[in-house]
Coordinates of C-alpha atoms and ligand atoms in Angstrom, one line a residue:
X1385 CA -60.9 -0.3 67.0
X1386 CA -62.0 3.3 67.3
X1387 CA -62.1 5.2 64.0
X1388 CA -59.5 7.9 63.8
X1389 CA -60.5 11.3 62.3
X1390 CA -57.3 13.3 62.7
X1391 CA -54.6 12.9 60.1
X1392 CA -52.4 9.9 60.8
X1393 CA -49.1 10.6 62.4
X1394 CA -46.3 9.5 60.1
X1395 CA -43.6 7.4 61.8
X1396 CA -40.5 5.4 60.8
X1397 CA -39.6 2.4 63.1
X1398 CA -35.9 1.5 63.5
X1399 CA -35.8 -2.1 64.7
X1400 CA -33.5 -5.0 65.5
X1401 CA -36.3 -7.5 65.3
X1402 CA -36.6 -9.6 68.2
X1403 CA -39.9 -10.4 69.7
X1404 CA -40.8 -7.0 71.2
X1405 CA -39.7 -5.2 68.1
X1406 CA -42.2 -7.4 66.2
X1407 CA -45.0 -6.4 68.5
X1408 CA -44.1 -2.8 68.0
X1409 CA -44.2 -3.3 64.2
X1410 CA -47.6 -5.0 64.3
X1411 CA -49.1 -2.3 66.5
X1412 CA -47.6 0.6 64.4
X1413 CA -48.7 -1.0 61.1
X1414 CA -52.3 -1.5 62.2
X1415 CA -52.8 1.6 64.4
X1416 CA -55.5 3.9 63.0
X1417 CA -53.6 6.9 64.4
X1418 CA -50.3 6.1 62.6
X1419 CA -48.9 5.9 59.1
X1420 CA -45.9 3.5 59.2
X1421 CA -43.8 5.2 56.4
X1422 CA -41.0 2.6 56.5
X1423 CA -39.0 0.3 58.6
X1424 CA -35.2 0.5 58.9
X1425 CA -33.4 -2.5 60.3
X1426 CA -30.1 -2.8 62.2
X1427 CA -28.1 -5.5 64.0
X1428 CA -28.6 -5.8 67.7
X1429 CA -30.7 -8.6 69.2
X1430 CA -29.2 -10.8 66.5
X1431 CA -27.0 -10.4 63.4
X1432 CA -28.5 -8.2 60.6
X1433 CA -29.5 -11.1 58.4
X1434 CA -31.6 -12.5 61.3
X1435 CA -33.1 -9.2 62.3
X1436 CA -34.0 -8.6 58.6
X1437 CA -35.6 -12.0 58.2
X1438 CA -37.5 -11.6 61.5
X1439 CA -38.8 -8.2 60.4
X1440 CA -40.0 -9.7 57.1
X1441 CA -41.6 -12.6 58.8
X1442 CA -43.4 -10.5 61.4
X1443 CA -44.7 -8.0 58.8
X1444 CA -45.8 -10.7 56.3
X1445 CA -47.4 -12.8 59.0
X1446 CA -49.2 -9.8 60.4
X1447 CA -50.8 -8.6 57.2
X1448 CA -48.3 -5.9 56.6
X1449 CA -46.4 -7.1 53.5
X1450 CA -46.9 -3.7 51.8
X1451 CA -44.6 -1.9 54.3
X1452 CA -41.1 -1.0 52.9
X1453 CA -38.1 -2.5 54.8
X1454 CA -34.7 -0.9 54.5
X1455 CA -31.6 -3.0 55.5
X1456 CA -29.2 -0.9 57.6
X1457 CA -25.8 -1.4 59.3
X1458 CA -24.6 -4.7 60.5
X1459 CA -22.2 -3.7 63.2
X1460 CA -21.7 -1.0 65.9
X1461 CA -19.9 2.2 64.9
X1462 CA -16.7 1.4 66.8
X1463 CA -16.9 -1.7 68.9
X1464 CA -17.4 -5.4 68.0
X1465 CA -21.0 -6.7 67.7
X1466 CA -22.8 -7.7 70.9
X1467 CA -24.1 -11.1 71.8
X1468 CA -27.9 -11.4 71.6
X1469 CA -30.0 -9.1 73.9
X1470 CA -31.8 -9.9 77.1
X1471 CA -34.6 -12.4 76.6
X1472 CA -34.7 -12.2 72.8
X1473 CA -35.3 -15.2 70.6
X1474 CA -33.2 -15.6 67.6
X1475 CA -34.8 -16.6 64.3
X1476 CA -38.6 -16.5 64.4
X1477 CA -40.4 -19.8 63.8
X1478 CA -42.5 -18.2 61.1
X1479 CA -42.7 -18.8 57.3
X1480 CA -39.9 -17.0 55.4
X1481 CA -41.9 -14.7 53.0
X1482 CA -40.6 -14.0 49.5
X1483 CA -40.6 -10.2 50.1
X1484 CA -38.1 -8.5 47.8
X1485 CA -36.0 -6.2 50.0
X1486 CA -36.0 -2.5 49.1
X1487 CA -32.6 -1.8 47.5
X1488 CA -32.2 1.6 49.2
X1489 CA -29.9 1.4 52.3
X1490 CA -31.6 2.4 55.6
X1491 CA -29.2 5.3 56.2
X1492 CA -29.9 6.7 52.7
X1493 CA -33.6 6.3 53.3
X1494 CA -33.4 8.2 56.6
X1495 CA -31.3 11.0 55.0
X1496 CA -33.6 11.3 52.0
X1497 CA -36.8 11.1 54.0
X1498 CA -35.9 13.7 56.6
X1499 CA -34.6 16.1 54.0
X1500 CA -37.9 15.7 52.1
X1501 CA -41.1 17.7 52.8
X1502 CA -42.5 14.8 54.9
X1503 CA -39.4 14.8 57.1
X1504 CA -40.5 17.4 59.7
X1505 CA -43.8 15.6 60.0
X1506 CA -42.4 12.2 60.7
X1507 CA -41.6 10.9 64.2
X1508 CA -38.6 8.5 64.3
X1509 CA -39.1 5.6 66.6
X1510 CA -35.8 3.8 67.3
X1511 CA -36.3 0.7 69.3
X1512 CA -32.8 -0.8 68.7
X1513 CA -29.1 0.2 68.8
X1514 CA -28.9 3.7 67.3
X1515 CA -26.2 2.9 64.7
X1516 CA -28.4 3.8 61.6
X1517 CA -29.5 7.2 62.9
X1518 CA -26.0 8.1 64.2
X1519 CA -24.6 7.3 60.8
X1520 CA -27.3 9.3 59.1
X1521 CA -26.5 12.3 61.4
X1522 CA -22.7 12.0 60.7
X1523 CA -23.4 11.9 56.9
X1524 CA -26.0 14.6 56.9
X1525 CA -25.8 16.9 60.0
X1526 CA -28.9 18.8 58.8
X1527 CA -31.0 15.9 60.1
X1528 CA -30.5 17.3 63.6
X1529 CA -32.9 20.1 62.7
X1530 CA -35.1 18.1 60.4
X1531 CA -36.2 15.2 62.7
X1532 CA -39.0 16.7 64.8
X1533 CA -38.8 14.1 67.6
X1534 CA -37.4 10.8 68.5
X1535 CA -39.6 8.5 70.7
X1536 CA -37.0 5.9 71.5
X1537 CA -37.0 2.7 73.5
X1538 CA -33.6 2.8 75.3
X1539 CA -31.6 3.9 78.2
X1540 CA -32.5 4.0 81.9
X1541 CA -32.4 6.6 84.6
X1542 CA -31.3 3.9 87.0
X1543 CA -30.0 0.3 86.6
X1544 CA -29.5 -1.3 83.3
X1545 CA -30.5 -4.7 81.9
X1546 CA -27.4 -5.6 79.7
X1547 CA -25.1 -4.6 82.5
X1548 CA -25.9 -3.1 86.0
X1549 CA -25.2 0.3 84.4
X1550 CA -26.5 0.0 80.8
X1551 CA -29.7 -0.8 78.9
X1552 CA -29.2 -3.1 75.9
X1553 CA -29.9 -0.7 73.0
X1554 CA -27.5 1.9 74.3
X1555 CA -24.9 -0.6 75.4
X1556 CA -24.9 -2.3 72.0
X1557 CA -23.6 0.9 70.4
X1558 CA -22.7 3.5 73.0
X1559 CA -20.9 5.8 70.6
X1560 CA -24.0 5.9 68.4
X1561 CA -26.2 6.7 71.3
X1562 CA -23.9 9.5 72.4
X1563 CA -24.1 11.1 68.9
X1564 CA -27.9 10.9 69.0
X1565 CA -28.3 12.3 72.6
X1566 CA -25.9 15.1 71.7
X1567 CA -27.6 15.9 68.4
X1568 CA -30.2 18.3 69.9
X1569 CA -33.1 16.4 68.4
X1570 CA -36.0 16.5 70.8
X1571 CA -36.2 13.1 72.5
X1572 CA -38.8 11.1 74.5
X1573 CA -36.7 8.4 76.2
X1574 CA -38.8 5.4 77.0
X1575 CA -36.3 3.7 79.2
X1576 CA -36.3 0.7 81.6
X1577 CA -38.2 2.5 84.4
X1578 CA -41.1 3.0 82.0
X1579 CA -41.1 -0.4 80.4
X1580 CA -40.9 -2.1 83.8
X1581 CA -44.2 -0.5 84.8
X1582 CA -46.1 -2.1 81.8
X1583 CA -45.5 -5.8 82.3
X1584 CA -47.5 -8.4 80.2
X1585 CA -48.6 -11.8 81.6
X1586 CA -50.1 -15.0 80.2
X1587 CA -53.7 -13.7 80.8
X1588 CA -52.9 -10.6 78.7
X1589 CA -51.5 -12.9 75.9
X1590 CA -54.7 -14.9 76.0
X1591 CA -56.8 -11.7 75.6
X1592 CA -54.6 -10.6 72.6
X1593 CA -55.0 -14.1 71.0
X1594 CA -58.8 -13.9 71.5
X1595 CA -58.9 -10.9 69.1
X1596 CA -58.5 -13.5 66.3
X1597 CA -56.8 -11.3 63.7
X1598 CA -53.6 -12.5 61.9
X1599 CA -51.6 -9.8 63.6
X1600 CA -53.1 -10.7 67.0
X1601 CA -52.1 -14.4 66.5
X1602 CA -48.5 -13.6 65.5
X1603 CA -48.3 -11.1 68.4
X1604 CA -49.7 -13.7 70.9
X1605 CA -47.3 -16.4 69.8
X1606 CA -44.3 -14.0 70.1
X1607 CA -45.4 -12.6 73.5
X1608 CA -46.1 -16.1 74.8
X1609 CA -42.4 -16.9 74.1
X1610 CA -41.4 -13.6 75.9
X1611 CA -43.6 -14.2 79.0
X1612 CA -42.3 -17.8 79.2
X1613 CA -38.7 -16.6 79.1
X1614 CA -39.3 -13.9 81.7
X1615 CA -41.0 -16.3 84.1
X1616 CA -38.3 -18.9 83.6
X1617 CA -35.4 -16.5 84.1
X1618 CA -36.8 -13.7 86.3
X1619 CA -39.8 -15.3 87.9
X1620 CA -42.2 -12.5 86.7
X1621 CA -44.2 -11.1 83.8
X1622 CA -42.5 -9.7 80.7
X1623 CA -41.5 -6.3 79.5
X1624 CA -42.6 -5.8 75.9
X1625 CA -40.1 -3.0 75.7
X1626 CA -40.5 -1.7 72.2
X1627 CA -44.3 -1.8 72.2
X1628 CA -44.2 0.9 74.9
X1629 CA -42.6 3.4 72.5
X1630 CA -45.2 2.9 69.8
X1631 CA -48.0 3.2 72.4
X1632 CA -46.4 6.4 73.6
X1633 CA -46.5 7.9 70.0
X1634 CA -50.2 7.0 69.7
X1635 CA -51.1 8.4 73.2
X1636 CA -48.2 10.4 74.8
X1637 CA -50.4 10.8 77.9
X1638 CA -49.7 7.2 78.9
X1639 CA -46.2 8.4 79.9
X1640 CA -45.1 10.1 83.1
X1641 CA -42.0 12.0 82.0
X1642 CA -39.4 14.3 83.6
X1643 CA -37.3 16.8 81.6
X1644 CA -33.7 15.8 82.2
X1645 CA -30.2 16.2 80.7
X1646 CA -29.0 12.9 79.3
X1647 CA -25.5 12.0 78.2
X1648 CA -23.9 8.6 77.5
X1649 CA -20.8 7.0 79.1
X1650 CA -18.4 5.8 76.4
X1651 CA -15.1 5.8 78.3
X1652 CA -15.3 3.9 81.5
X1653 CA -15.5 0.1 80.8
X1654 CA -17.5 -0.6 84.0
X1655 CA -20.3 1.9 83.4
X1656 CA -20.0 1.8 79.5
X1657 CA -23.4 2.6 77.9
X1658 CA -24.9 4.2 81.0
X1659 CA -27.4 7.0 80.2
X1660 CA -26.5 9.6 82.8
X1661 CA -29.8 11.4 83.5
X1662 CA -29.6 14.6 85.6
X1663 CA -32.3 17.1 86.7
X1664 CA -30.4 20.3 86.3
X1665 CA -29.9 22.0 83.0
X1666 CA -26.4 21.1 82.0
X1667 CA -24.3 23.3 79.7
X1668 CA -22.8 21.8 76.5
X1669 CA -23.9 18.9 74.4
X1670 CA -26.3 16.9 76.7
X1671 CA -29.8 17.3 75.3
X1672 CA -33.0 18.2 77.1
X1673 CA -34.8 14.9 77.1
X1674 CA -38.3 13.9 78.3
X1675 CA -37.4 10.8 80.3
X1676 CA -40.3 8.5 80.8
X1677 CA -40.4 7.1 84.4
X1678 CA -43.8 5.4 84.2
X1679 CA -46.4 4.0 81.8
X1680 CA -50.1 3.8 82.4
X1681 CA -50.2 0.0 82.1
X1682 CA -54.0 -0.3 81.6
X1683 CA -54.0 2.2 78.8
X1684 CA -50.9 0.6 77.3
X1685 CA -52.6 -2.8 77.1
X1686 CA -55.9 -1.2 75.7
X1687 CA -53.9 0.6 73.0
X1688 CA -52.2 -2.8 72.1
X1689 CA -55.6 -4.4 71.9
X1690 CA -57.0 -1.6 69.7
X1691 CA -54.0 -1.9 67.3
X1692 CA -54.0 -5.6 67.0
X1693 CA -57.8 -6.1 67.0
Ligands
RIB3033 O1 -33.4 -3.3 76.5 C1 -34.5 -3.6 75.7 C2 -34.2 -3.5 74.2 O2 -33.2 -4.5 73.9 C3 -35.4 -3.8 73.3 O3 -35.3 -2.9 72.2 C4 -35.2 -5.2 72.9 O4 -35.7 -5.4 71.6 C5 -33.7 -5.4 72.9 O5 -33.2 -5.0 71.7
CA3034 CA1 -35.4 -3.8 69.9

């Protein structure tokens, strides 16, 4: 791992830990360029008790027991909870650590942190349904000018994965996503076009496992599960969706982005949760978003190796 001279970039990860969230956590917690200030947890890939337990298991197994975890909201803002996400395991087959959960609620932590002096210096990395952040914005609208940037895994300029129109994180809570996209917070949207250009295969998993660290072993076991699932169900290598967002914070240059206006469909049941991405400047609430359309896969994998080594 290369030494890092510049001050570490503070980040908060908002997760619904499934396998790819866990890889994102392990990378963020060990990256020399990042300071993982805290982890907020929401329901999504699985009910909140499971995403919480998986988050604890991944952090403890990966040598990150010192990272604070904040339990968040256990259901979408408006609609009933979703079934589990695409290709996500449920409870991790890892030892349940006896980590005492932090008593502060995730929404309170987000409000307090971004109103604090560290707020404008902390990038928020949501890789899950956006319920926690949307609720924090509703409770404390000043967050819209305190959060310097979101680097989020979610959305798609084209086809979805939860439905033909919608990507899972947005589809799981479309009203929350609309609040976030309309907030005016600068957003880097690492959507499905980007994650589909950074697929991971069994040979990559073997190279991660060969790093030999505890975090590399946990990551390899979880990615092996993912690659197996993608090969069985889709006949190809796996997206490790959330890891792309963390890599993009470490090295923004791995993304090819286009500035677009993005809004979220919340009325039509057929296209519910679609992120409508348009080139032209649109008046009104849609924000100006840097939509990632491609990831430099070689650099993405090298960054993953550097973090987990
Ligand atoms: O569509 C991919 C997203 O859905 C990822 O965040 C993955 O963890 C699942 O939640
Ligand atoms: Ca996720």
